[in-house]
Coordinates of C-alpha atoms in Angstrom, one line a residue:
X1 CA 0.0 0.0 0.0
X2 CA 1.1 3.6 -0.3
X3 CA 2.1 4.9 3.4
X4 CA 3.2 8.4 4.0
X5 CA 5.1 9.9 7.3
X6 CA 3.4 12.9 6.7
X7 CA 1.0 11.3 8.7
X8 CA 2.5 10.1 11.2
X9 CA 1.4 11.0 14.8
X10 CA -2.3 12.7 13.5
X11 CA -5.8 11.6 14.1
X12 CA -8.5 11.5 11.3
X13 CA -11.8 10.0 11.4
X14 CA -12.9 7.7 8.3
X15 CA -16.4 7.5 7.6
X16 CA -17.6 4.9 5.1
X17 CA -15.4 1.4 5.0
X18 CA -16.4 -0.6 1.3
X19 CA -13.4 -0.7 -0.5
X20 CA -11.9 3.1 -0.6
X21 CA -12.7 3.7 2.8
X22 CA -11.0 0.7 3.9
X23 CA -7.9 1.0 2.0
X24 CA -7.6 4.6 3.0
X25 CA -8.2 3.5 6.8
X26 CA -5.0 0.3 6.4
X27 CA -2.7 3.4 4.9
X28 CA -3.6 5.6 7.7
X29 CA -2.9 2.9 10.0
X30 CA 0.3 1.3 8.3
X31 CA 1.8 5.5 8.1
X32 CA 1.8 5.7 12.0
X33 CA -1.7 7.8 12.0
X34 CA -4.5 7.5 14.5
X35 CA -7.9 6.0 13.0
X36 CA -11.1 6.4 14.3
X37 CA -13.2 4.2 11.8
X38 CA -17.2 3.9 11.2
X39 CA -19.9 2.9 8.6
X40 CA -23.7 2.8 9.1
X41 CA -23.7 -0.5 7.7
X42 CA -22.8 -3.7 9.5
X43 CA -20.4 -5.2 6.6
X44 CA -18.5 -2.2 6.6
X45 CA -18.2 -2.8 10.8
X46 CA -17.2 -6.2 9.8
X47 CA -14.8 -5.7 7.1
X48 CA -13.2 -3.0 9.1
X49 CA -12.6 -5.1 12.5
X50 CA -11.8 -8.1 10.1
X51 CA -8.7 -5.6 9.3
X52 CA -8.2 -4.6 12.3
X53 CA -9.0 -0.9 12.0
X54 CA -10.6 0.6 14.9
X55 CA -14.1 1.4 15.3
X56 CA -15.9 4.3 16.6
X57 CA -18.7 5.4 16.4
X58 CA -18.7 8.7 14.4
X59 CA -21.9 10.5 15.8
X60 CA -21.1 10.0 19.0
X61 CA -17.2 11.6 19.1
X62 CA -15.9 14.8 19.7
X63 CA -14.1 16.3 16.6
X64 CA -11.9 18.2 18.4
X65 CA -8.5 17.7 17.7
X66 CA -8.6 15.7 14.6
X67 CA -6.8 16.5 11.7
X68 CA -9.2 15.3 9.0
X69 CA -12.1 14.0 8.3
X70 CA -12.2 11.2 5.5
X71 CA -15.0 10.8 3.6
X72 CA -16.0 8.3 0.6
X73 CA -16.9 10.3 -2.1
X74 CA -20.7 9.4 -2.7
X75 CA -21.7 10.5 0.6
X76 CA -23.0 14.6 0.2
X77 CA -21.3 17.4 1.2
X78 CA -23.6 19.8 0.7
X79 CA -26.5 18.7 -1.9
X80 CA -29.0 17.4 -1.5
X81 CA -28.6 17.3 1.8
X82 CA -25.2 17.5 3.8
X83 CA -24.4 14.6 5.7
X84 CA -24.5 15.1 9.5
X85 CA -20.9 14.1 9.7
X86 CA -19.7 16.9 7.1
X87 CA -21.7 19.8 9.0
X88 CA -20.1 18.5 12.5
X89 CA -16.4 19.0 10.8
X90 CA -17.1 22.2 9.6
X91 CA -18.7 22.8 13.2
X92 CA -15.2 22.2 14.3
X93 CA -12.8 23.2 12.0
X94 CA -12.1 19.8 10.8
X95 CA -10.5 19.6 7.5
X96 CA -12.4 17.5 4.9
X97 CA -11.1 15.3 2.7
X98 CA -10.6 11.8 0.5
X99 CA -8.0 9.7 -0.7
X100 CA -7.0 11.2 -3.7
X101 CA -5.8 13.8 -1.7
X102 CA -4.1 11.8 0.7
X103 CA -2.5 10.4 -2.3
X104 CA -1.5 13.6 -3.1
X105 CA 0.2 14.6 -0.1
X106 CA 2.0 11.2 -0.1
X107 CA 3.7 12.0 -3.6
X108 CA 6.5 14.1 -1.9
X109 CA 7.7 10.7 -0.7
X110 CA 7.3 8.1 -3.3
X111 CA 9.2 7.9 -5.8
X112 CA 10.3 10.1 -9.0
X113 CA 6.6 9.8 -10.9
X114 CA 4.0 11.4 -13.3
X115 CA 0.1 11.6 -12.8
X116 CA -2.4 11.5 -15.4
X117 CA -6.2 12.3 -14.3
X118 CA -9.0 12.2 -16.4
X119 CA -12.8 13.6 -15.5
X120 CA -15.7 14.2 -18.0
X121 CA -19.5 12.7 -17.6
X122 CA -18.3 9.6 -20.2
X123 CA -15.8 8.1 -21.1
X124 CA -13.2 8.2 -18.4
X125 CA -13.3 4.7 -17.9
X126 CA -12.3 4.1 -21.4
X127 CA -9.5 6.6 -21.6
X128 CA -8.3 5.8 -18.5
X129 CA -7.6 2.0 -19.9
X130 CA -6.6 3.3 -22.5
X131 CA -3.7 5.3 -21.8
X132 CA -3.0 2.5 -19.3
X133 CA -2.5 0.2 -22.0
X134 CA -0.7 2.7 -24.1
X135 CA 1.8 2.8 -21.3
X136 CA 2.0 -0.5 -20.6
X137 CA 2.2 -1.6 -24.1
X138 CA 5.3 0.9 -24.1
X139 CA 7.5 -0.8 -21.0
X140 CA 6.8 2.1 -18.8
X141 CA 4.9 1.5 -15.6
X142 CA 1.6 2.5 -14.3
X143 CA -1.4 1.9 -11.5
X144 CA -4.7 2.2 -12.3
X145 CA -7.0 4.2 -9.6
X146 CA -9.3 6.7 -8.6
X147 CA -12.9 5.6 -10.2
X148 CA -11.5 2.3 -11.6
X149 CA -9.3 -0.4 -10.8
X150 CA -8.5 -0.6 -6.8
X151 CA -8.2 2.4 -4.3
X152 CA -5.0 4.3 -5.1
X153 CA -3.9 3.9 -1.2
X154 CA -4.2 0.0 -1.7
X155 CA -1.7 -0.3 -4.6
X156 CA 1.9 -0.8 -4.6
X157 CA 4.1 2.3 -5.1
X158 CA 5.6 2.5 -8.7
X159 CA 9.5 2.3 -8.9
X160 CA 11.1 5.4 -10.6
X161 CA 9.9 6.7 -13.4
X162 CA 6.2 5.3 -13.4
X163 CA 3.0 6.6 -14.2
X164 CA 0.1 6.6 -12.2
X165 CA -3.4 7.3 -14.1
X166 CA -6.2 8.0 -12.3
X167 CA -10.4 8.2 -13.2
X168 CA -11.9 11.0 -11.1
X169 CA -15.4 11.8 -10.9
X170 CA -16.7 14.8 -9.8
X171 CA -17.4 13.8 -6.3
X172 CA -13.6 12.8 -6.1
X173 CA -12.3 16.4 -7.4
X174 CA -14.8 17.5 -4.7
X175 CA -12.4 16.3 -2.3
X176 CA -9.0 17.3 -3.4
X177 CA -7.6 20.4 -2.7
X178 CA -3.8 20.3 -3.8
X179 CA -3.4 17.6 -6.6
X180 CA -1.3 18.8 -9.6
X181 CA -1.6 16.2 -12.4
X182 CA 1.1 16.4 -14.9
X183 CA -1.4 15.7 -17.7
X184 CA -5.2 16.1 -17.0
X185 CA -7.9 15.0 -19.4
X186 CA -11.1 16.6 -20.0
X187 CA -13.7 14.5 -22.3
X188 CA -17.2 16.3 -22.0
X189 CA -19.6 17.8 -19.9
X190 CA -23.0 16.8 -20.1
X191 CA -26.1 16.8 -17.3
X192 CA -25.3 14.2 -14.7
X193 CA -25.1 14.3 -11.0
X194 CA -27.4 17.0 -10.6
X195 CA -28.9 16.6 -7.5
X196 CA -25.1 17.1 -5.9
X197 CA -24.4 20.1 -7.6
X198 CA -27.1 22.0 -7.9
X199 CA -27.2 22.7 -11.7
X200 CA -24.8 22.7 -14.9
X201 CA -23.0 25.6 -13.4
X202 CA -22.1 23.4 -10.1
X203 CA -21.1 20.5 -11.9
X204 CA -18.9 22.0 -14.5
X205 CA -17.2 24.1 -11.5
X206 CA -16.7 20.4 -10.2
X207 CA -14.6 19.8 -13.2
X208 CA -12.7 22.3 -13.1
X209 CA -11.3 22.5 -10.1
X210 CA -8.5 19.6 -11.4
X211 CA -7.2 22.0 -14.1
X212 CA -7.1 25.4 -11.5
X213 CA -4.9 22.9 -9.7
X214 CA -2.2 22.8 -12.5
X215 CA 0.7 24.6 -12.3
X216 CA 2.5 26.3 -15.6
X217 CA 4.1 23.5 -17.1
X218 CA 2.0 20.9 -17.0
X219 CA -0.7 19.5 -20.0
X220 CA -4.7 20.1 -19.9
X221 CA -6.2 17.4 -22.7
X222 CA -9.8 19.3 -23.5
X223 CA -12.3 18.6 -25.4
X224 CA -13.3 21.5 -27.5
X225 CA -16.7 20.0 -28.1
X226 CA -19.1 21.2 -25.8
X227 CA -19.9 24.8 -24.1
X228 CA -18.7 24.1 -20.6
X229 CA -15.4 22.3 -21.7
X230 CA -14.6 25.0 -24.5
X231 CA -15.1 27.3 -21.1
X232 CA -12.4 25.4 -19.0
X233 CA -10.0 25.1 -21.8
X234 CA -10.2 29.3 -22.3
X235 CA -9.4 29.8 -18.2
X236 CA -6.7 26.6 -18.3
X237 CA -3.5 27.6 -16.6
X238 CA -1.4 24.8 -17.7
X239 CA 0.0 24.3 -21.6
X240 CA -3.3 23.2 -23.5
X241 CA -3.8 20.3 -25.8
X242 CA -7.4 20.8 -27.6
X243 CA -8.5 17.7 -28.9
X244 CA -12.4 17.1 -31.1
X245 CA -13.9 14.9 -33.2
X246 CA -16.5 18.2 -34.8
X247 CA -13.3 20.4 -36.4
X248 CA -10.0 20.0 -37.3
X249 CA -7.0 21.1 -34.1
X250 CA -4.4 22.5 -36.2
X251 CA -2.1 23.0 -33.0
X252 CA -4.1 20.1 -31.1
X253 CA -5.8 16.4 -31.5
X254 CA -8.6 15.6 -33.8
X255 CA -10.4 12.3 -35.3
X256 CA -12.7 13.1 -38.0
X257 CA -14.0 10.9 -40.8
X258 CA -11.7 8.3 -39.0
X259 CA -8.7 10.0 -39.1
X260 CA -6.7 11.0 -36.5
X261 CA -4.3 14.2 -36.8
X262 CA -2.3 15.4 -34.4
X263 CA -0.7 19.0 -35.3
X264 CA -2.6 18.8 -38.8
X265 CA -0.9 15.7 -40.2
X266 CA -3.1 12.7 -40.2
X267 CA -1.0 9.9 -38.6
X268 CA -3.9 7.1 -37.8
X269 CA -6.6 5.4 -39.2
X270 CA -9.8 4.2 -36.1
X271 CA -10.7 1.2 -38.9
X272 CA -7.5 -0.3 -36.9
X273 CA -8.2 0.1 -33.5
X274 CA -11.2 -3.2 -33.0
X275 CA -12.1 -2.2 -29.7
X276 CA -12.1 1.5 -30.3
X277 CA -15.1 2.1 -33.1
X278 CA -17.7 5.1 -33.0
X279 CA -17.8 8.3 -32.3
X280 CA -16.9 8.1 -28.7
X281 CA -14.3 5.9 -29.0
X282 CA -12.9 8.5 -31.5
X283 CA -13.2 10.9 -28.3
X284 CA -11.5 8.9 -26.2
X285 CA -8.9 7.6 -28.5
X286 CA -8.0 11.6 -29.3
X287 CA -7.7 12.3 -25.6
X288 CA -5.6 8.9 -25.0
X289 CA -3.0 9.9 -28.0
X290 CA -2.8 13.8 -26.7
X291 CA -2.3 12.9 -23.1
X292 CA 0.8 10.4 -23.9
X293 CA 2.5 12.0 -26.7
X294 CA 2.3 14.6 -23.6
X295 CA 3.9 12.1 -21.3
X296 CA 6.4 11.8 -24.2
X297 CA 5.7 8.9 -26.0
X298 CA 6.6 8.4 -30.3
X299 CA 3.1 8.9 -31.7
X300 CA 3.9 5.5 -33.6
X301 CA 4.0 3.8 -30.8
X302 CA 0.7 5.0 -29.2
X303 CA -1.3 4.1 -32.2
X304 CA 0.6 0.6 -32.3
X305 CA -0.3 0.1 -29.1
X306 CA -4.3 1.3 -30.0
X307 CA -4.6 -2.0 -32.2
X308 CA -3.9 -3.8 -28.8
X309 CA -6.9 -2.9 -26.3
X310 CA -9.0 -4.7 -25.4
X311 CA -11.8 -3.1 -24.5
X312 CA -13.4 -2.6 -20.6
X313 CA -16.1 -5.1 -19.1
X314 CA -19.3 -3.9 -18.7
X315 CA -19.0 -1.5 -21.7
X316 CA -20.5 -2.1 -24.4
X317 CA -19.2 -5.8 -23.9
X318 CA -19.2 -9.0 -25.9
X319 CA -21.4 -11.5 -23.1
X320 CA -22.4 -14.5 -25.8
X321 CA -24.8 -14.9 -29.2
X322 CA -27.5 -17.6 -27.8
X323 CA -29.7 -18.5 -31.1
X324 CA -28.1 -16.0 -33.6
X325 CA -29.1 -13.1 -31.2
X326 CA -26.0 -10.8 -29.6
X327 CA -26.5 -10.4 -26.0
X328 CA -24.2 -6.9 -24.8
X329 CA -23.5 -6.1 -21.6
X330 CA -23.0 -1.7 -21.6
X331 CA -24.0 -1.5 -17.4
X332 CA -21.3 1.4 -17.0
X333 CA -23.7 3.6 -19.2
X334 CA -25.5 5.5 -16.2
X335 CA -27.0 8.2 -18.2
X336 CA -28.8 9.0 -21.4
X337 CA -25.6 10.8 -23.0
X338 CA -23.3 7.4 -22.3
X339 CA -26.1 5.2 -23.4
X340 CA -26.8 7.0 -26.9
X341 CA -23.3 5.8 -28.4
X342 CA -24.7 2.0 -27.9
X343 CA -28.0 2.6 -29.8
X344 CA -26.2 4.2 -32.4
X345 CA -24.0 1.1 -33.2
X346 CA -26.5 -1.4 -34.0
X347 CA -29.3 -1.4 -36.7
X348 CA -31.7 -3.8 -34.7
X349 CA -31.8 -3.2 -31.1
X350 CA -33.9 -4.7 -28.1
X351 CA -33.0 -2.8 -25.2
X352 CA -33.1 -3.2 -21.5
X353 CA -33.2 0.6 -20.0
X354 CA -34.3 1.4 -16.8
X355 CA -32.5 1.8 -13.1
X356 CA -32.0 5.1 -10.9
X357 CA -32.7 7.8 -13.4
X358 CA -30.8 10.7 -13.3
X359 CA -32.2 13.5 -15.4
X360 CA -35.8 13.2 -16.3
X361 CA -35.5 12.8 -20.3
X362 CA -33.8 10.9 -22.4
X363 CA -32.7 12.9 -25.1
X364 CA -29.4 11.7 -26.3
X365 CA -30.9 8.5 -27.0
X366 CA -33.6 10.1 -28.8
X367 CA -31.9 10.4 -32.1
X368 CA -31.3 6.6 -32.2
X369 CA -34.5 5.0 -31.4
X370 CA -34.5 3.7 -35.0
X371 CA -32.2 1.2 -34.4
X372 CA -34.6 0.5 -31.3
X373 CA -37.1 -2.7 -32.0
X374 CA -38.5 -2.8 -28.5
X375 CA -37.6 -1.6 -25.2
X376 CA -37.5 -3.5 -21.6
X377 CA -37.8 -1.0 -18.5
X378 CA -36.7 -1.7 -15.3
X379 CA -36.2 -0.3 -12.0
X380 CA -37.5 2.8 -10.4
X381 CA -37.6 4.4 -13.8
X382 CA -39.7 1.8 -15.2
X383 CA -42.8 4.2 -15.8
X384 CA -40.9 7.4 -16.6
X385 CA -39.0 5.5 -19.0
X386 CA -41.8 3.6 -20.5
X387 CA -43.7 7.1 -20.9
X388 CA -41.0 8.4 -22.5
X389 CA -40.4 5.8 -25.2
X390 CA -43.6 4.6 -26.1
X391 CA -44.4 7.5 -28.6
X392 CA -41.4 6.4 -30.6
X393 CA -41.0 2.4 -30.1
X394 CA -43.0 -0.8 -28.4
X395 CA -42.0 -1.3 -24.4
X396 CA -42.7 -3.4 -21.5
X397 CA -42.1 -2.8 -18.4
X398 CA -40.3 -5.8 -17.0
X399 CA -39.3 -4.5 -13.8
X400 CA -36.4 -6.8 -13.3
X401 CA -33.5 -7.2 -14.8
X402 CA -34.4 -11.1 -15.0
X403 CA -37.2 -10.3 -16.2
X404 CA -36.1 -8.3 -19.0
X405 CA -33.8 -10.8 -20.5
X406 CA -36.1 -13.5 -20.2
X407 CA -38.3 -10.7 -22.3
X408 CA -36.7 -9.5 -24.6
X409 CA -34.7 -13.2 -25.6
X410 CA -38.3 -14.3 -26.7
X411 CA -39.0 -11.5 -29.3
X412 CA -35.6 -11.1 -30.8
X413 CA -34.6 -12.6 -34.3
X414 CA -31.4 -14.1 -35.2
X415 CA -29.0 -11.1 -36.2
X416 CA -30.5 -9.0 -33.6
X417 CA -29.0 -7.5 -30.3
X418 CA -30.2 -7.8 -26.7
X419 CA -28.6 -4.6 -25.2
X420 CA -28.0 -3.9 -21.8
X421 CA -27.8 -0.2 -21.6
X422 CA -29.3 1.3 -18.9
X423 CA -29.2 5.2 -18.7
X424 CA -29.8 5.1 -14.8
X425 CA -27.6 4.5 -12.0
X426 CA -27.9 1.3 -10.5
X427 CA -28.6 2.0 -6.7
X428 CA -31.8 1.0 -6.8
X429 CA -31.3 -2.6 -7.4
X430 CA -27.8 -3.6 -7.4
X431 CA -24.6 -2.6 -5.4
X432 CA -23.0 -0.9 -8.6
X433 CA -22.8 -1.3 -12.1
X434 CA -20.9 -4.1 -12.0
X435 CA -23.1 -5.7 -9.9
X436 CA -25.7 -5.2 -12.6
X437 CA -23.4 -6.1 -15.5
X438 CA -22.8 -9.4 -13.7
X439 CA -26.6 -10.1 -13.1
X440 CA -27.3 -9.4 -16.7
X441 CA -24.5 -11.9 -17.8
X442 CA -26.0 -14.6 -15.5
X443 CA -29.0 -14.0 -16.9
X444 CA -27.9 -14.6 -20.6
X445 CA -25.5 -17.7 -19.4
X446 CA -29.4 -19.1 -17.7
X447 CA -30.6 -18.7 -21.5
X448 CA -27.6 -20.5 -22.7
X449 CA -28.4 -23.2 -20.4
X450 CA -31.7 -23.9 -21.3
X451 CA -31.0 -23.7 -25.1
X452 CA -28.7 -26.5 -24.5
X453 CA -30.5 -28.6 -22.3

């Protein structure tokens, strides 16, 4: 794990123990810190005594003297509602914070290093893979963290000369106050998260706060594609990189027509990268190149090592063809603007939709309905998703996830595709998307079954 003796001899408070929380509270722990350790849910309790990290219970402790108070970073600090444990640290002066940031004040200590950090509503997973592979494929080496892979704290410090890459999401740049990427990757800015920031503004503020942390020197990868990011990319401090897939960057990245340019000379061709086709992938494959020919890295080599990837589960994945009908597993698409590439792809589409909504439309996926032969809703958005789409296409509400596949696997054809795309977040059923992804592949692997039996 990465340890730090910066803090050494100081008290913080962690609040939350799945998997960040707990990693954060072993690194305290293992650097000579004291921990006082809580979650409202009994496996949390568990995993955390199981560790031995002690436990106390937060609500009931004074907050004087501690030096921070760690937070995971879905639990509000201000919208909807704060959570009592933020407005009793601010009560008392309590510093909060997460573990990106104790990451960050850990980096004076590890050794020589780079960080890239990418943010936008879609697409960070991707990128972040991507420019993971990319550096991998190249001999250099790198940790995943942040929104992907495991907890930053819980990995292994690189040797000399490594690169970490780290997925932040808004409620992670939320709690960072001094992290200085070397290269920091903005994709797009489109509504999500709402109810935590308040509107647009708030969320795009979010955003932004990684590049106002960038000192002269450094790289900002932005999208020049949207409104809010064009915005960000005019106030950046650091040495910009514009990157599109709308217009030609004469001094910056583009991928038009499938063709990417970098500085105005075409160098690649997407045709070549399998697990990198569409529109967003064109996105994410212009940010990927600009963020590690910024780390230094022959622009032959990048695209060499584009042909390579793989591609992420749970996105826009391969699960199995039962009866000549594709079964795809796209879980990680949590909103309408990550959902829309998906619908795009295919020309006959049954799609399961449905979860935790988070806007109250679904216009991205509007354009693309074509493609749509029936939909499946589930969740707590079953009715506002059924209202929304039966104008355009036939739905059922199926309710369950289960339910769906067993559903929509009796109307499709051979050729067609069973897509799991939900557009919602996944709290209302499952744990995470993952969770969700995996339930949706058991489902298919029950149809498998029975078509073999």
């Amino acid at each position: 794990m990465i340890t730090a003796r910066a803090f050494e001899g100081k008290r913080y408070a962690v609040f939350g123990l799945a998997r960040t929380g707990l990693a954060t509270a072993r690194a305290l722990c293992a650097s000579g810190a004291t921990v006082l350790a809580w979650d409202d849910g009994e496996a949390g309790r568990a995993a955390a005594e199981a560790a031995g990290i002690p436990l106390v219970n937060l609500y009931e402790t004074d907050f004087a003297g501690l030096d921070g108070l760690l937070l995971s970073p879905g639990i509000p600090l201000h919208l909807p509602q704060p959570h009592p444990l933020a407005e009793k640290a601010r009560s008392a002066g309590v510093e909060i914070l997460g573990d990106i940031e104790l990451f960050s004040r850990a980096r004076a200590e590890l050794p020589e290093h780079r960080v890239v950090a990418i943010t936008g509503t879609n697409g960070k997973s991707t990128t972040t893979a991507l420019i993971h592979h990319v550096l991998r494929e190249n001999g250099i080496e790198a940790r995943l963290g942040g929104n992907i892979g495991l907890p930053i704290l819980g990995e292994e410090p690189l040797p000399a000369g490594g690169v970490y890459v780290l997925e932040l999401s808004s409620f992670q740049i939320d709690l960072v106050q001094s992290l200085a990427v070397d290269v920091a990757v903005l994709l797009n800015i489109t509504p999500d998260h709402l109810d935590r920031h308040g509107d647009m503004a708030g969320y795009a503020h979010a955003k932004e706060r990684l590049f106002r942390m960038q000192k002269r020197g450094q790289t900002a990868v932005v999208s020049v594609d949207d409104d809010y990011c064009r915005a960000i990319a005019r106030a950046c401090g650091a040495r910009l990189c514009a990157i599109s897939i709308e217009q030609p960057q004469p001094a910056g990245v583009s991928v038009l027509n499938g063709q990417l340019a970098a500085d105005g000379a075409v160098l690649g061709n997407q045709s070549e990268w399998p697990r990198l086709q569409g529109p967003h992938n064109a996105q994410n494959a212009a940010a990927a190149f600009a963020a590690t020919r910024a780390l230094g890295l022959a622009p032959e080599k990048i695209l060499t090592a584009f042909k390579t990837y793989g591609g992420l589960p749970h996105r826009m994945e391969f699960v199995a063809e039962v009866g000549g009908v594709t079964y795809l597993n796209d879980s990680k698409a949590t909103n309408p603007t990550s959902t829309a590439p998906a619908l795009a792809a295919y020309p006959a589409i049954h799609w399961i939709a449905g979860g935790k909504a988070k806007t109250d439309e679904l216009d991205a996926c509007l354009p693309h309905l074509g493609n749509v032969r029936a939909a499946y809703t589930i969740g707590a958005a079953e009715e506002l998703f059924a209202n929304l789409l039966a104008p355009h296409v036939p739905v059922e509400k199926a309710g369950t996830l289960e339910n769906a596949v067993k559903l929509a696997a009796s109307r499709a054809q051979p050729g067609e595709v069973v897509l799991l795309s939900p557009a919602c977040a996944s709290y209302d059923q499952f744990r995470d998307f993952e969770a969700r992804g995996d339930a949706f592949r058991a489902a298919v692997s029950a149809l498998q079954e029975a078509a073999s039996a």
